[in-house]
Coordinates of C-alpha atoms in Angstrom, one line a residue:
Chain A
X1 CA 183.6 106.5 99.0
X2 CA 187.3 106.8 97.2
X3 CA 188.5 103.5 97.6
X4 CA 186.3 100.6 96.2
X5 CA 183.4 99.4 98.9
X6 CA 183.7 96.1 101.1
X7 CA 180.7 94.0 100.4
X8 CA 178.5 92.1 102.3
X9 CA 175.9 89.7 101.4
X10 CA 173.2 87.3 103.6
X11 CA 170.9 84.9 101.8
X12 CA 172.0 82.4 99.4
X13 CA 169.5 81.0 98.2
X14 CA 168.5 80.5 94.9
X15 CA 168.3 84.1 94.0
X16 CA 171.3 85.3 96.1
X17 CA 173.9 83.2 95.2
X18 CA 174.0 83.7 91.6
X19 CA 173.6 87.7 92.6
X20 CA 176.8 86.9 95.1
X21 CA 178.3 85.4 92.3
X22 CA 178.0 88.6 89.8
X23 CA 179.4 90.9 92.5
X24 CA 182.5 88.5 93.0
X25 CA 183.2 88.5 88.9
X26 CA 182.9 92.2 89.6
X27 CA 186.1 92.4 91.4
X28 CA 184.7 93.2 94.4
X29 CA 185.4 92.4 98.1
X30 CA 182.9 90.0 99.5
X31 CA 182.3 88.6 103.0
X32 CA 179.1 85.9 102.7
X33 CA 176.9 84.4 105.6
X34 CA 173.9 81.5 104.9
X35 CA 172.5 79.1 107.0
X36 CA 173.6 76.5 104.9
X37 CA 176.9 76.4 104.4
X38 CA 177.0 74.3 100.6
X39 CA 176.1 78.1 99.5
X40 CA 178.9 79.5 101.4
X41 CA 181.7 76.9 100.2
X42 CA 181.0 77.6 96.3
X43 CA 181.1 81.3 96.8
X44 CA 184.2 80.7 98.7
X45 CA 185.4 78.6 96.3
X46 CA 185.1 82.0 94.1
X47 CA 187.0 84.1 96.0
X48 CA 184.2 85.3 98.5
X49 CA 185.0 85.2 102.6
X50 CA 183.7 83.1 104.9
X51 CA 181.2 84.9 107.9
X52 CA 180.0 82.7 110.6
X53 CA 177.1 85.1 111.4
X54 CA 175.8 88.4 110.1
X55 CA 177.4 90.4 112.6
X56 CA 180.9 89.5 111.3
X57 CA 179.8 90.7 108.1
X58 CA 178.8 93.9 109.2
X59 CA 182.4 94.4 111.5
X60 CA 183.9 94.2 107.7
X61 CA 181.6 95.5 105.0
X62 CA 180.6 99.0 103.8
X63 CA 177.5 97.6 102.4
X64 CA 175.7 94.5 102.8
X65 CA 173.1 92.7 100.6
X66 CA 170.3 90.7 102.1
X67 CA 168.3 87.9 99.9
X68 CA 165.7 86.3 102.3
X69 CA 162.6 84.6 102.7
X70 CA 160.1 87.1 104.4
X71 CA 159.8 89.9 106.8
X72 CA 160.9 88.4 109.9
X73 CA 163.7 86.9 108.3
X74 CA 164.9 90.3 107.9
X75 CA 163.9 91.9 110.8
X76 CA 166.1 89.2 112.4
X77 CA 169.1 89.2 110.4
X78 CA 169.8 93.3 110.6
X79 CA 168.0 93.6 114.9
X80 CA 168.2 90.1 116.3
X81 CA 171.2 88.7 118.1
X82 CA 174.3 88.3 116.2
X83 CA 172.6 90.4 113.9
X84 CA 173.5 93.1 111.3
X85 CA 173.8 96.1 114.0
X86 CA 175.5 94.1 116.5
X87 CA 178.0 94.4 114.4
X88 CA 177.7 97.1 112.3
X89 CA 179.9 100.5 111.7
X90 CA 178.6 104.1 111.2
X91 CA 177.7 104.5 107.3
X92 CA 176.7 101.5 106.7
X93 CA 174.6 100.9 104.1
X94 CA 172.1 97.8 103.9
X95 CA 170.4 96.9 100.9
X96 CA 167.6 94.3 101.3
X97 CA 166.5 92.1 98.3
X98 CA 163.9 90.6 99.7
X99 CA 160.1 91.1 99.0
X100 CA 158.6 92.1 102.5
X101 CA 156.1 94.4 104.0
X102 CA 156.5 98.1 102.7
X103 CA 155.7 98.5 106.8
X104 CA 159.0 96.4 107.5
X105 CA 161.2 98.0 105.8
X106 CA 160.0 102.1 106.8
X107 CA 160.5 100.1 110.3
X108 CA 163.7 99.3 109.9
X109 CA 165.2 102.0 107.7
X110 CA 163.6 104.1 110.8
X111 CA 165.9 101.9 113.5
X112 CA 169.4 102.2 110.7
X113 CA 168.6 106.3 110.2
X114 CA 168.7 106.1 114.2
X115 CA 172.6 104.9 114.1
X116 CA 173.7 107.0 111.0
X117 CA 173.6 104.3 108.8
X118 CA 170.7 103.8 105.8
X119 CA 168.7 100.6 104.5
X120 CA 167.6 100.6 101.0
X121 CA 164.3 98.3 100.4
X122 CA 165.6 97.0 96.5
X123 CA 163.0 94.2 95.7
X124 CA 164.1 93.1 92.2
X125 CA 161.9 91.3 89.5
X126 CA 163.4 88.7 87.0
X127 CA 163.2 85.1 88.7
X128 CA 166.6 82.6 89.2
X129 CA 167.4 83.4 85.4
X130 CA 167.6 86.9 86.0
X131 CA 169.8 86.5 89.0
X132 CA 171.8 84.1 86.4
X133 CA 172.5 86.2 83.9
X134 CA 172.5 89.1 86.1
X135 CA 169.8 91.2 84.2
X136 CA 167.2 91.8 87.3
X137 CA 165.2 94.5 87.5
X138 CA 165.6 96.6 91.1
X139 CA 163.0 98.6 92.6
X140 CA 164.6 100.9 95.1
X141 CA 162.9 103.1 98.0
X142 CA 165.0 104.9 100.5
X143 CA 167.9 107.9 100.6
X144 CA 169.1 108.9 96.8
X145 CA 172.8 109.3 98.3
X146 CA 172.4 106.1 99.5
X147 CA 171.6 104.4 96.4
X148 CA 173.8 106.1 94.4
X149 CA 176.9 105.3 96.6
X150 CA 175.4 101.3 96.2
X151 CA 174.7 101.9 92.6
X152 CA 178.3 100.6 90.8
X153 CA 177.3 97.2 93.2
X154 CA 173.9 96.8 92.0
X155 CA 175.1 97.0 88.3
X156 CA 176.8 93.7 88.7
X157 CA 173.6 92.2 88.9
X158 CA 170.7 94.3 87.3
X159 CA 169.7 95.4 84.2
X160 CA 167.7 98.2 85.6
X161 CA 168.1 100.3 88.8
X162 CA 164.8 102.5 89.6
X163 CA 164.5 104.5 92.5
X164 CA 161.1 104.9 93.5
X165 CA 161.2 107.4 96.1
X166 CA 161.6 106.9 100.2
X167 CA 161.8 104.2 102.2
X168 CA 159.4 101.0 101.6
X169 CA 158.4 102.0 98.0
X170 CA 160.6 99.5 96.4
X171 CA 158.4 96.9 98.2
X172 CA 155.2 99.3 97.1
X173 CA 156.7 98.8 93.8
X174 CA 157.1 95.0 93.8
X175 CA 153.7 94.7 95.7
X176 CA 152.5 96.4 91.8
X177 CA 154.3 94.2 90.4
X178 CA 153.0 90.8 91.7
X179 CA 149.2 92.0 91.6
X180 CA 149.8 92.4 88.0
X181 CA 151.5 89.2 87.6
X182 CA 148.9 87.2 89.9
X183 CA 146.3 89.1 87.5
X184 CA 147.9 87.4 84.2
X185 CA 148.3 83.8 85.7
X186 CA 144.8 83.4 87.2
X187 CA 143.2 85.2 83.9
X188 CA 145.5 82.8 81.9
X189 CA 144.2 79.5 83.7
X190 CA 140.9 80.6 83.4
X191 CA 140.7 80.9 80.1
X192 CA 142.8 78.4 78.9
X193 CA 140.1 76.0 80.7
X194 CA 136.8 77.9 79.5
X195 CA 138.4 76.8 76.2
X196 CA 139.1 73.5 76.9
X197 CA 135.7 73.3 78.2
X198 CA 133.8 74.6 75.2
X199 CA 136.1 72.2 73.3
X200 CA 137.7 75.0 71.6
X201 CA 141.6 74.3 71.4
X202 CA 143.8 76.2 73.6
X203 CA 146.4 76.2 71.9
X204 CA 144.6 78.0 68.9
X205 CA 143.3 80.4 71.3
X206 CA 146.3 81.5 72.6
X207 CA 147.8 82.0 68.6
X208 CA 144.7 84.0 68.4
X209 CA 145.3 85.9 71.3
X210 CA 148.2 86.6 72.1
X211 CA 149.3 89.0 69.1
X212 CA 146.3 91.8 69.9
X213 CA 144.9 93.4 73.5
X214 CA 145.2 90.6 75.7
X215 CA 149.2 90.3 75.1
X216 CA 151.1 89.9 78.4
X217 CA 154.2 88.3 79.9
X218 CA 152.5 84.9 80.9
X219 CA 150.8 84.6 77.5
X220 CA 154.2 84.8 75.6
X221 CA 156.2 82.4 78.2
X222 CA 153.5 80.2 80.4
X223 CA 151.2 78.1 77.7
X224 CA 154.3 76.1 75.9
X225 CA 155.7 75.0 79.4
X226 CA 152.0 73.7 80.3
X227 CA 150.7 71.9 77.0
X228 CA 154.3 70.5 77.4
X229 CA 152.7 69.4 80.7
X230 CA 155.9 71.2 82.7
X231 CA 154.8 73.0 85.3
X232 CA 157.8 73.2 87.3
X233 CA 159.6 76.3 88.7
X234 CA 160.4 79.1 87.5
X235 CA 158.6 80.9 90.5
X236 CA 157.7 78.9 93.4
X237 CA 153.5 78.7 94.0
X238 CA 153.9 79.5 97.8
X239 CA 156.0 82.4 97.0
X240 CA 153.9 84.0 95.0
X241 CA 150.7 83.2 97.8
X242 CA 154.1 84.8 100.3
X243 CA 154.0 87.6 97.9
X244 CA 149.6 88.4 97.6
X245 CA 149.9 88.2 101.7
X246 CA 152.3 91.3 101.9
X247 CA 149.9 92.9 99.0
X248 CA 146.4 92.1 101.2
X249 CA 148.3 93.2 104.2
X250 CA 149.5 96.4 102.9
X251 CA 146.2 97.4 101.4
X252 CA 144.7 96.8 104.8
X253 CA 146.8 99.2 106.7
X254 CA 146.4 101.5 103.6
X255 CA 142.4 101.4 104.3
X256 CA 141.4 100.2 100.9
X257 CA 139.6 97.1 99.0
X258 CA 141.4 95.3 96.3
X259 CA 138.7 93.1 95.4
X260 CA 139.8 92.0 92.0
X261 CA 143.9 91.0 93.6
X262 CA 141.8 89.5 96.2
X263 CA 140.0 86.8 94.1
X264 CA 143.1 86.0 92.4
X265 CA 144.6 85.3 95.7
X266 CA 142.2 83.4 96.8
X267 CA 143.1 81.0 93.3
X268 CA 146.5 81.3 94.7
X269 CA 145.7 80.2 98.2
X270 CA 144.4 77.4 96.6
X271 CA 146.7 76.1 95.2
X272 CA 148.6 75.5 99.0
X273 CA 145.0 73.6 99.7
X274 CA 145.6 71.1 96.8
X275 CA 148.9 70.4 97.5
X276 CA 150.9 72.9 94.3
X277 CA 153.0 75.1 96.4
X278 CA 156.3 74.2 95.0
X279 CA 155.0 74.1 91.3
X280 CA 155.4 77.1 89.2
X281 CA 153.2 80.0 90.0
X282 CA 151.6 79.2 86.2
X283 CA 150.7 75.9 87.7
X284 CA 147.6 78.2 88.9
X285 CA 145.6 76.5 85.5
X286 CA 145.8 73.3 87.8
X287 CA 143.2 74.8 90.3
X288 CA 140.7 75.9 87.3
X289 CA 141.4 71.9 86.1
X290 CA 139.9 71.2 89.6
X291 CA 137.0 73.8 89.8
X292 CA 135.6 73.1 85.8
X293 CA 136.3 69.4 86.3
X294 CA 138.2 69.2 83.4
X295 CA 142.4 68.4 82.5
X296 CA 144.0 71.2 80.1
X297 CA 145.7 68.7 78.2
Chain B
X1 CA 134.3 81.0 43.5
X2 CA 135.5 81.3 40.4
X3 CA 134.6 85.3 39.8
X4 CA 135.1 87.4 42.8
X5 CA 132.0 87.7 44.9
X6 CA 129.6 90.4 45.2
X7 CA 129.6 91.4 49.2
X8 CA 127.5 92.6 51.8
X9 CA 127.7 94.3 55.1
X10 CA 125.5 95.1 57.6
X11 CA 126.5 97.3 61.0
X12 CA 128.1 100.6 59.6
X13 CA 129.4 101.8 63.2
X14 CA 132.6 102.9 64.6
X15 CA 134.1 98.9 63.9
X16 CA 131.8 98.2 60.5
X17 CA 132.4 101.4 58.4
X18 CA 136.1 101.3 58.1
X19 CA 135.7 97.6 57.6
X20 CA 133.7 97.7 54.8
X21 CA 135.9 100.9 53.5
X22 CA 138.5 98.7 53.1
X23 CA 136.7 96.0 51.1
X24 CA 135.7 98.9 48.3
X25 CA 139.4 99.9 48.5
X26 CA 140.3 96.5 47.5
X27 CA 138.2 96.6 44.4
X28 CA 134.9 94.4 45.7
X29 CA 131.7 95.5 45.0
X30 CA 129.7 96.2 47.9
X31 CA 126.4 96.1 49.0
X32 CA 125.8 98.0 52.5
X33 CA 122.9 98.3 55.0
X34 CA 122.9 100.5 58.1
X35 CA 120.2 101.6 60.5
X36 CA 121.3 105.4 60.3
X37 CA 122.0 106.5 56.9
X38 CA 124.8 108.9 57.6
X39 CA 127.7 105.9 56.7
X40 CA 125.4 104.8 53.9
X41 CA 125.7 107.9 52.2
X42 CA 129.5 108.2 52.9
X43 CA 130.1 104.3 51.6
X44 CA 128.0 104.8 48.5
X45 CA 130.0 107.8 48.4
X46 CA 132.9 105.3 48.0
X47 CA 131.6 103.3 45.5
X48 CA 129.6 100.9 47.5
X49 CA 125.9 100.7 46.6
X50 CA 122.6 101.4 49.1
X51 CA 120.2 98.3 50.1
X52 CA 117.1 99.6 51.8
X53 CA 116.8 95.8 53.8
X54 CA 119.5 93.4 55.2
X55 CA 117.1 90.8 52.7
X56 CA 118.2 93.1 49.5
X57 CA 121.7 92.7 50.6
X58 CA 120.8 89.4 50.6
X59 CA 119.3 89.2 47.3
X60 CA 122.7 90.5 45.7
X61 CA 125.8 89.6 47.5
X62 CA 127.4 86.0 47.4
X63 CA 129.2 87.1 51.0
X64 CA 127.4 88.9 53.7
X65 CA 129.8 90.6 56.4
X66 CA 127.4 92.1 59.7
X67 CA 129.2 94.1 62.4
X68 CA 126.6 94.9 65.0
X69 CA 125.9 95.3 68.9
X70 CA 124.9 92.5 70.5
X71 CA 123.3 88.9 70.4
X72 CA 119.8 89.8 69.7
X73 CA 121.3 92.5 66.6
X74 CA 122.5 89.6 65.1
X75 CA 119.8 87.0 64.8
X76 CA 117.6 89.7 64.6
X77 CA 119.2 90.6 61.2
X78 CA 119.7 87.1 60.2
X79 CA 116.2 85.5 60.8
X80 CA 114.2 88.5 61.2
X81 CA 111.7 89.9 59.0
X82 CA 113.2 91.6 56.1
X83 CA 116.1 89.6 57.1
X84 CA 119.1 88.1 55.3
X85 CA 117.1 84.7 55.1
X86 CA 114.4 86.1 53.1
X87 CA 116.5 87.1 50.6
X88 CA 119.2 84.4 50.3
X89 CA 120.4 82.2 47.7
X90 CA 122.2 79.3 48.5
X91 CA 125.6 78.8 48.8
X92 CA 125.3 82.6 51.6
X93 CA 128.5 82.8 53.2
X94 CA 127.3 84.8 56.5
X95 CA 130.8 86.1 58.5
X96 CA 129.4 87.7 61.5
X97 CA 132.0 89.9 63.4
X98 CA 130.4 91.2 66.1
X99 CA 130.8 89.9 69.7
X100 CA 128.4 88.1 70.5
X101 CA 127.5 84.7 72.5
X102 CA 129.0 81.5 71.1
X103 CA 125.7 79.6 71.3
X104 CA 123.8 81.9 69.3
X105 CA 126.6 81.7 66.6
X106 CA 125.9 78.1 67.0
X107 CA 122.4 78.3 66.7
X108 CA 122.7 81.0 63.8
X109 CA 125.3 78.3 61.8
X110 CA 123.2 75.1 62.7
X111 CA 120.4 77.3 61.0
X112 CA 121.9 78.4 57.7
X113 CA 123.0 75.0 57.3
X114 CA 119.5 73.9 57.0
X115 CA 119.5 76.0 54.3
X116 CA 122.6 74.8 52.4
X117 CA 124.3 78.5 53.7
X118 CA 127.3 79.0 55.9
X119 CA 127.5 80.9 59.0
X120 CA 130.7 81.9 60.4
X121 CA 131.7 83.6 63.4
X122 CA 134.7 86.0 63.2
X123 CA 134.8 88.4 66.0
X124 CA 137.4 90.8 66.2
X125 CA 140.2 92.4 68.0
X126 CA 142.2 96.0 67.7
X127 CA 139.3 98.5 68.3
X128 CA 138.5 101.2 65.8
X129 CA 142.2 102.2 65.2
X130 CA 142.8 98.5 63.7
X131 CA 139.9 99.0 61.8
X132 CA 140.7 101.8 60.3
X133 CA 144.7 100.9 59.8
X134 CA 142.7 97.6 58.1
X135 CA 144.7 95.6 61.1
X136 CA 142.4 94.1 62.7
X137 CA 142.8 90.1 64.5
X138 CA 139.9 87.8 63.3
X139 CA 139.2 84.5 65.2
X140 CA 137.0 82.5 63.3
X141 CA 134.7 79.3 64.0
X142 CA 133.0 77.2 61.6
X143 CA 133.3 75.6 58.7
X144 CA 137.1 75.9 57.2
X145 CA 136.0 75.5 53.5
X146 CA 133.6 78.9 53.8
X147 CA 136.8 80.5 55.5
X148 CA 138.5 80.1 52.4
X149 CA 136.2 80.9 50.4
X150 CA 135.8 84.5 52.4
X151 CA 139.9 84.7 53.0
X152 CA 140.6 87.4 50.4
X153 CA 137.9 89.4 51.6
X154 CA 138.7 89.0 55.5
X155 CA 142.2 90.2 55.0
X156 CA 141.3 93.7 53.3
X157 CA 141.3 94.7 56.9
X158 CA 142.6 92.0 59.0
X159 CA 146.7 91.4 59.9
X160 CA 145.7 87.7 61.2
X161 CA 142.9 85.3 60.3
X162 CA 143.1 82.2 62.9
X163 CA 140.4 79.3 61.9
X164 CA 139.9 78.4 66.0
X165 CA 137.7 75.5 65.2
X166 CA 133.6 75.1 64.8
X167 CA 131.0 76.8 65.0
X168 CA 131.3 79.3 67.9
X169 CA 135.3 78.6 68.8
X170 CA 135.8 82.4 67.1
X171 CA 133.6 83.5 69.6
X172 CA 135.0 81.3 72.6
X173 CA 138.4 83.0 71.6
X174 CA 136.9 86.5 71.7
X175 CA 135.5 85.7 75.1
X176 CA 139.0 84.9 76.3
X177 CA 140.6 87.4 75.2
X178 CA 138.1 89.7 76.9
X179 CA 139.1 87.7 79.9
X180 CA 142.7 88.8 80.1
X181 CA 141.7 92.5 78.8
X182 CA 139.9 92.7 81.9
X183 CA 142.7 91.4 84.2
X184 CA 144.8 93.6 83.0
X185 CA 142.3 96.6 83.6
X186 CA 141.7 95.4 86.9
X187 CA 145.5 95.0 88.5
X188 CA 146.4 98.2 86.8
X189 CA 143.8 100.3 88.3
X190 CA 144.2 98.6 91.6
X191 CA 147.8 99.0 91.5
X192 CA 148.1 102.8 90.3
X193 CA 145.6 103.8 93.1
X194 CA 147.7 101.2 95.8
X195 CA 151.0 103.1 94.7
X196 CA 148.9 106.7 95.1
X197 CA 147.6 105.3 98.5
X198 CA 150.9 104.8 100.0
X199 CA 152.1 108.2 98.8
X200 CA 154.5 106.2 95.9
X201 CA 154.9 108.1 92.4
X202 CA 152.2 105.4 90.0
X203 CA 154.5 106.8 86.8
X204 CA 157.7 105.3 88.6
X205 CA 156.3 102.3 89.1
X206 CA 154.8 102.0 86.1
X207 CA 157.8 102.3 85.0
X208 CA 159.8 100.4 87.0
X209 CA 157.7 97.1 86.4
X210 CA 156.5 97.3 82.9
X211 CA 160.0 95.6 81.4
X212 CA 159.8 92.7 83.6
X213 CA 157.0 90.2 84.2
X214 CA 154.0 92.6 84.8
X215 CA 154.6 93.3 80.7
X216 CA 151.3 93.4 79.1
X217 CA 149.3 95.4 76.4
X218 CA 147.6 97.6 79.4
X219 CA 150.6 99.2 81.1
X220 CA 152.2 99.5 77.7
X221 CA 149.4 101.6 75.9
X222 CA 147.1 103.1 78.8
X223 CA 149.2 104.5 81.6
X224 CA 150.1 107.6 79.6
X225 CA 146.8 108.2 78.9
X226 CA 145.6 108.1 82.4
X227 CA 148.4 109.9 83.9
X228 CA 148.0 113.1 81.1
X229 CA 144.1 113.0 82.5
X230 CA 142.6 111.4 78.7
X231 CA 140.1 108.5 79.9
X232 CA 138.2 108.9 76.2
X233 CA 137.9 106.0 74.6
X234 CA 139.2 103.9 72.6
X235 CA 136.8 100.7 73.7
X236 CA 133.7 101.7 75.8
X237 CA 133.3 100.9 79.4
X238 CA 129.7 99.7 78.3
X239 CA 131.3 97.9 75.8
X240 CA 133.7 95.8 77.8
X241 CA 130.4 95.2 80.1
X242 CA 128.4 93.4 77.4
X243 CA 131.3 91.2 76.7
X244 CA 131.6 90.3 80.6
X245 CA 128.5 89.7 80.3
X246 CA 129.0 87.1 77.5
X247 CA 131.7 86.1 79.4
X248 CA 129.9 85.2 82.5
X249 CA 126.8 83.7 80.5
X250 CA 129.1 81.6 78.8
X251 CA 130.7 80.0 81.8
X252 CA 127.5 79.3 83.2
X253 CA 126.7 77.5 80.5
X254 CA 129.8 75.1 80.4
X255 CA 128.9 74.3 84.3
X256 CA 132.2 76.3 85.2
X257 CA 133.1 79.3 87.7
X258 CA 135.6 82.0 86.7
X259 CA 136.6 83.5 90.0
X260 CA 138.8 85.8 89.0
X261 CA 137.0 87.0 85.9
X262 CA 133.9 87.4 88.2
X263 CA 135.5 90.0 89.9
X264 CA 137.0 91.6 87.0
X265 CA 133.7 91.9 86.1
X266 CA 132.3 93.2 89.0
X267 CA 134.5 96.4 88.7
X268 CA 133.2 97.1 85.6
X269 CA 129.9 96.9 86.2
X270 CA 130.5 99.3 88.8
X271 CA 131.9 101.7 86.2
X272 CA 128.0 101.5 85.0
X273 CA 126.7 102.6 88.6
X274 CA 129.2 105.6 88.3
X275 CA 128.4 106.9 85.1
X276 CA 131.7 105.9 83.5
X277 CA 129.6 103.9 80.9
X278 CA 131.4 106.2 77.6
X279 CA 135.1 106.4 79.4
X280 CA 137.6 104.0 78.0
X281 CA 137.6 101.0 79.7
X282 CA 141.4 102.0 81.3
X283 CA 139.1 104.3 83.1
X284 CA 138.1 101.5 85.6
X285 CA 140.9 103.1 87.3
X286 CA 138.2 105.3 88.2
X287 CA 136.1 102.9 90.6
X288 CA 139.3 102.5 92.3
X289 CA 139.6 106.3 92.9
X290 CA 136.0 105.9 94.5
X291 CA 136.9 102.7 96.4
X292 CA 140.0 103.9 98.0
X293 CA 139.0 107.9 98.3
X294 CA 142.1 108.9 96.4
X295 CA 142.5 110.4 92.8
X296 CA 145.3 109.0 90.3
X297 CA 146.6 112.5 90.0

């Protein structure tokens, strides 16, 4: 493209609207559609235009950013009813930042290839305060061409821009990506309460720790928020449990066990059961409290 | 103390012999005891000299460092015949660094202090190449005046001494740190042979999700490895497998489950049934291969 992209972008929630936000201080064009319209107003506010559904996005964008809750959220906004395509020109390009099922988005960069336009799965890692401060890390799958024409866009909000290879493995990617980070939370709350159970200090055991083999991402940002007793979001408990059902789901139509990503699940799952699912995703330690009997502070 | 203290070590293998190599480099005098007397010979060849009996190192040293295999090793060595009881003076400082379970270091402490001796446990962390770079992170339990006492000689190879708390805490730290080595091991082999099952490049997601928060000491060390074909250890499968299985024990003990960790474990024990007992432990990966019919490369 010579002249500078029209943008589109669907989802403002608590990761799209600060990633709306970035593209607007970009200098780009942007037409914005959410359900609720507080979102839309402050982006509008900033210079963004007002859609009333996601086809009126698509009759003026070049390429349109989605930010939503799960598959069929997706599948909606670009094939259902007032929907992307409804209104959508040849050469479109569709970037979806949503985590969904690998499966969902081959499906629908299938049904976009069909009309001569492309979706790009683009998962991104980095939480509300990488969305903030606009240093996310983007997993892309889908056409090269593609990405690189959606590349400039992209910048305004992410740190890191890796294409993966074809269609769906940005979601393979993030699917990695959350098995590893289910695997540090549940290892975290279960030995932070083995310790408090053999009356050994936590807090000392992390110190210990955290400098040598077992170092990770949790261990050097979870344990001061929860012997502060905070265990508020950050990363939303049943999103992460959203997350290990597109992981399970896609190992089942791969045809193979992941038997240690399913026991941390299952801790996960939990956590829905005892009523956690808007705590942090650290807030995992909380089932261990209930399984050992024991508080960690 | 007010001269510096004759030492001992016992357990001259791939951990103990660069450990007690650094204590002659820092100018102690050194009496050593090893089953095979290949490392005797070198050590004395250092400057240290030969005791034919864990009781003659006994009989000389004011310190007494062992490094050996497993539970039974250790109180085998320390109330055995020919033991270091039998030849012990009081005031003994005993610093056991092997890993081993934290109620025998209980048991092993509440003996010596029958005797008016000190036992501590001070496990350790950083494999052979912090042993050898004198690197090493020591978690100790027991009693705090002993660990000062033993201080100078702990850091001739250690980069971090942590006093976690009494008798056994060292080895309650050990036994979580083990904890979230094996998570790690776990999700990263499940997640390179996922990304290989749906046809997605492992090194580009490995890539992709190692700066965000999947970070951890596993995909920043091993993947290379793994992906140039080396599954050589490093720290033997077999080796993680006794730890799991003070792991396990332990937990039983408290009256606690470890769900995760359980399966964790499970995985390796499985590297047992497929002859993958010498691999590094990274080369869990392995079972994965079996488990999904798919090799990493």
């Amino acid at each position: 493209m010579t002249k500078q992209p029209t943008l589109g972008f669907i989802g403002l929630g608590l990761m799209g609207k600060p990633m709306a936000a970035h593209l607007l201080k970009a200098g780009f064009v942007l037409w914005v559609h959410n359900r609720s319209q507080v979102a839309v107003d402050e982006l509008v506010a900033q210079g963004a235009h007002k859609a009333s559904s996601a086809k009126e996005v698509a009759e003026h964008a070049d390429i349109i950013m989605t930010c939503l809750p799960d598959s069929p959220d997706v599948e909606a906004c670009v094939l259902g009813e007032n929907g992307i395509l409804a209104g959508a020109k040849p050469g479109l390009i569709v970037i979806d930042h949503s985590t969904i099922k690998p499966a969902t988005a081959r499906h629908l960069a299938a049904a976009l290839a069909e009309r001569g336009m492309h979706f790009l799965d683009a998962p991104v890692s980095g939480g509300q305060i990488g969305a903030q401060n606009g240093t996310l890390t983007t997993m892309v799958g889908g056409d090269a061409g593609a990405l690189e024409a959606a590349r400039p866009a992209l910048e305004a909000f992410s740190k890191a821009i890796t294409h993966i290879g074809g269609p769906g493995a940005g979601q393979v990617a993030k699917c990695c990506n959350q098995m590893m980070v289910a695997a540090q939370m549940a290892a975290m709350a279960e030995l932070l309460i083995l310790a408090r159970k053999a009356e050994v200090d936590p807090q000392k055991v992390v110190a210990a720790i955290q400098g040598g083999a077992a170092q990770c991402w949790a261990l050097d940002n979870k344990p001061q928020l929860l012997f502060a007793g905070n265990r508020q979001p950050g990363f939303k408990a049943y999103m992460q449990v959203k997350d290990m059902g597109i992981v399970m789901e896609t190992a089942k139509e791969l045809g193979m066990p992941l038997p240690a990503t399913a026991a941390n699940t299952q801790l996960f799952n939990a956590m829905m059961a005892l009523g956690m699912q808007d705590l942090d995703n650290s807030a995992i330690v909380g089932v261990m409290e209930q399984l050992a009997g024991v508080d960690l502070l």
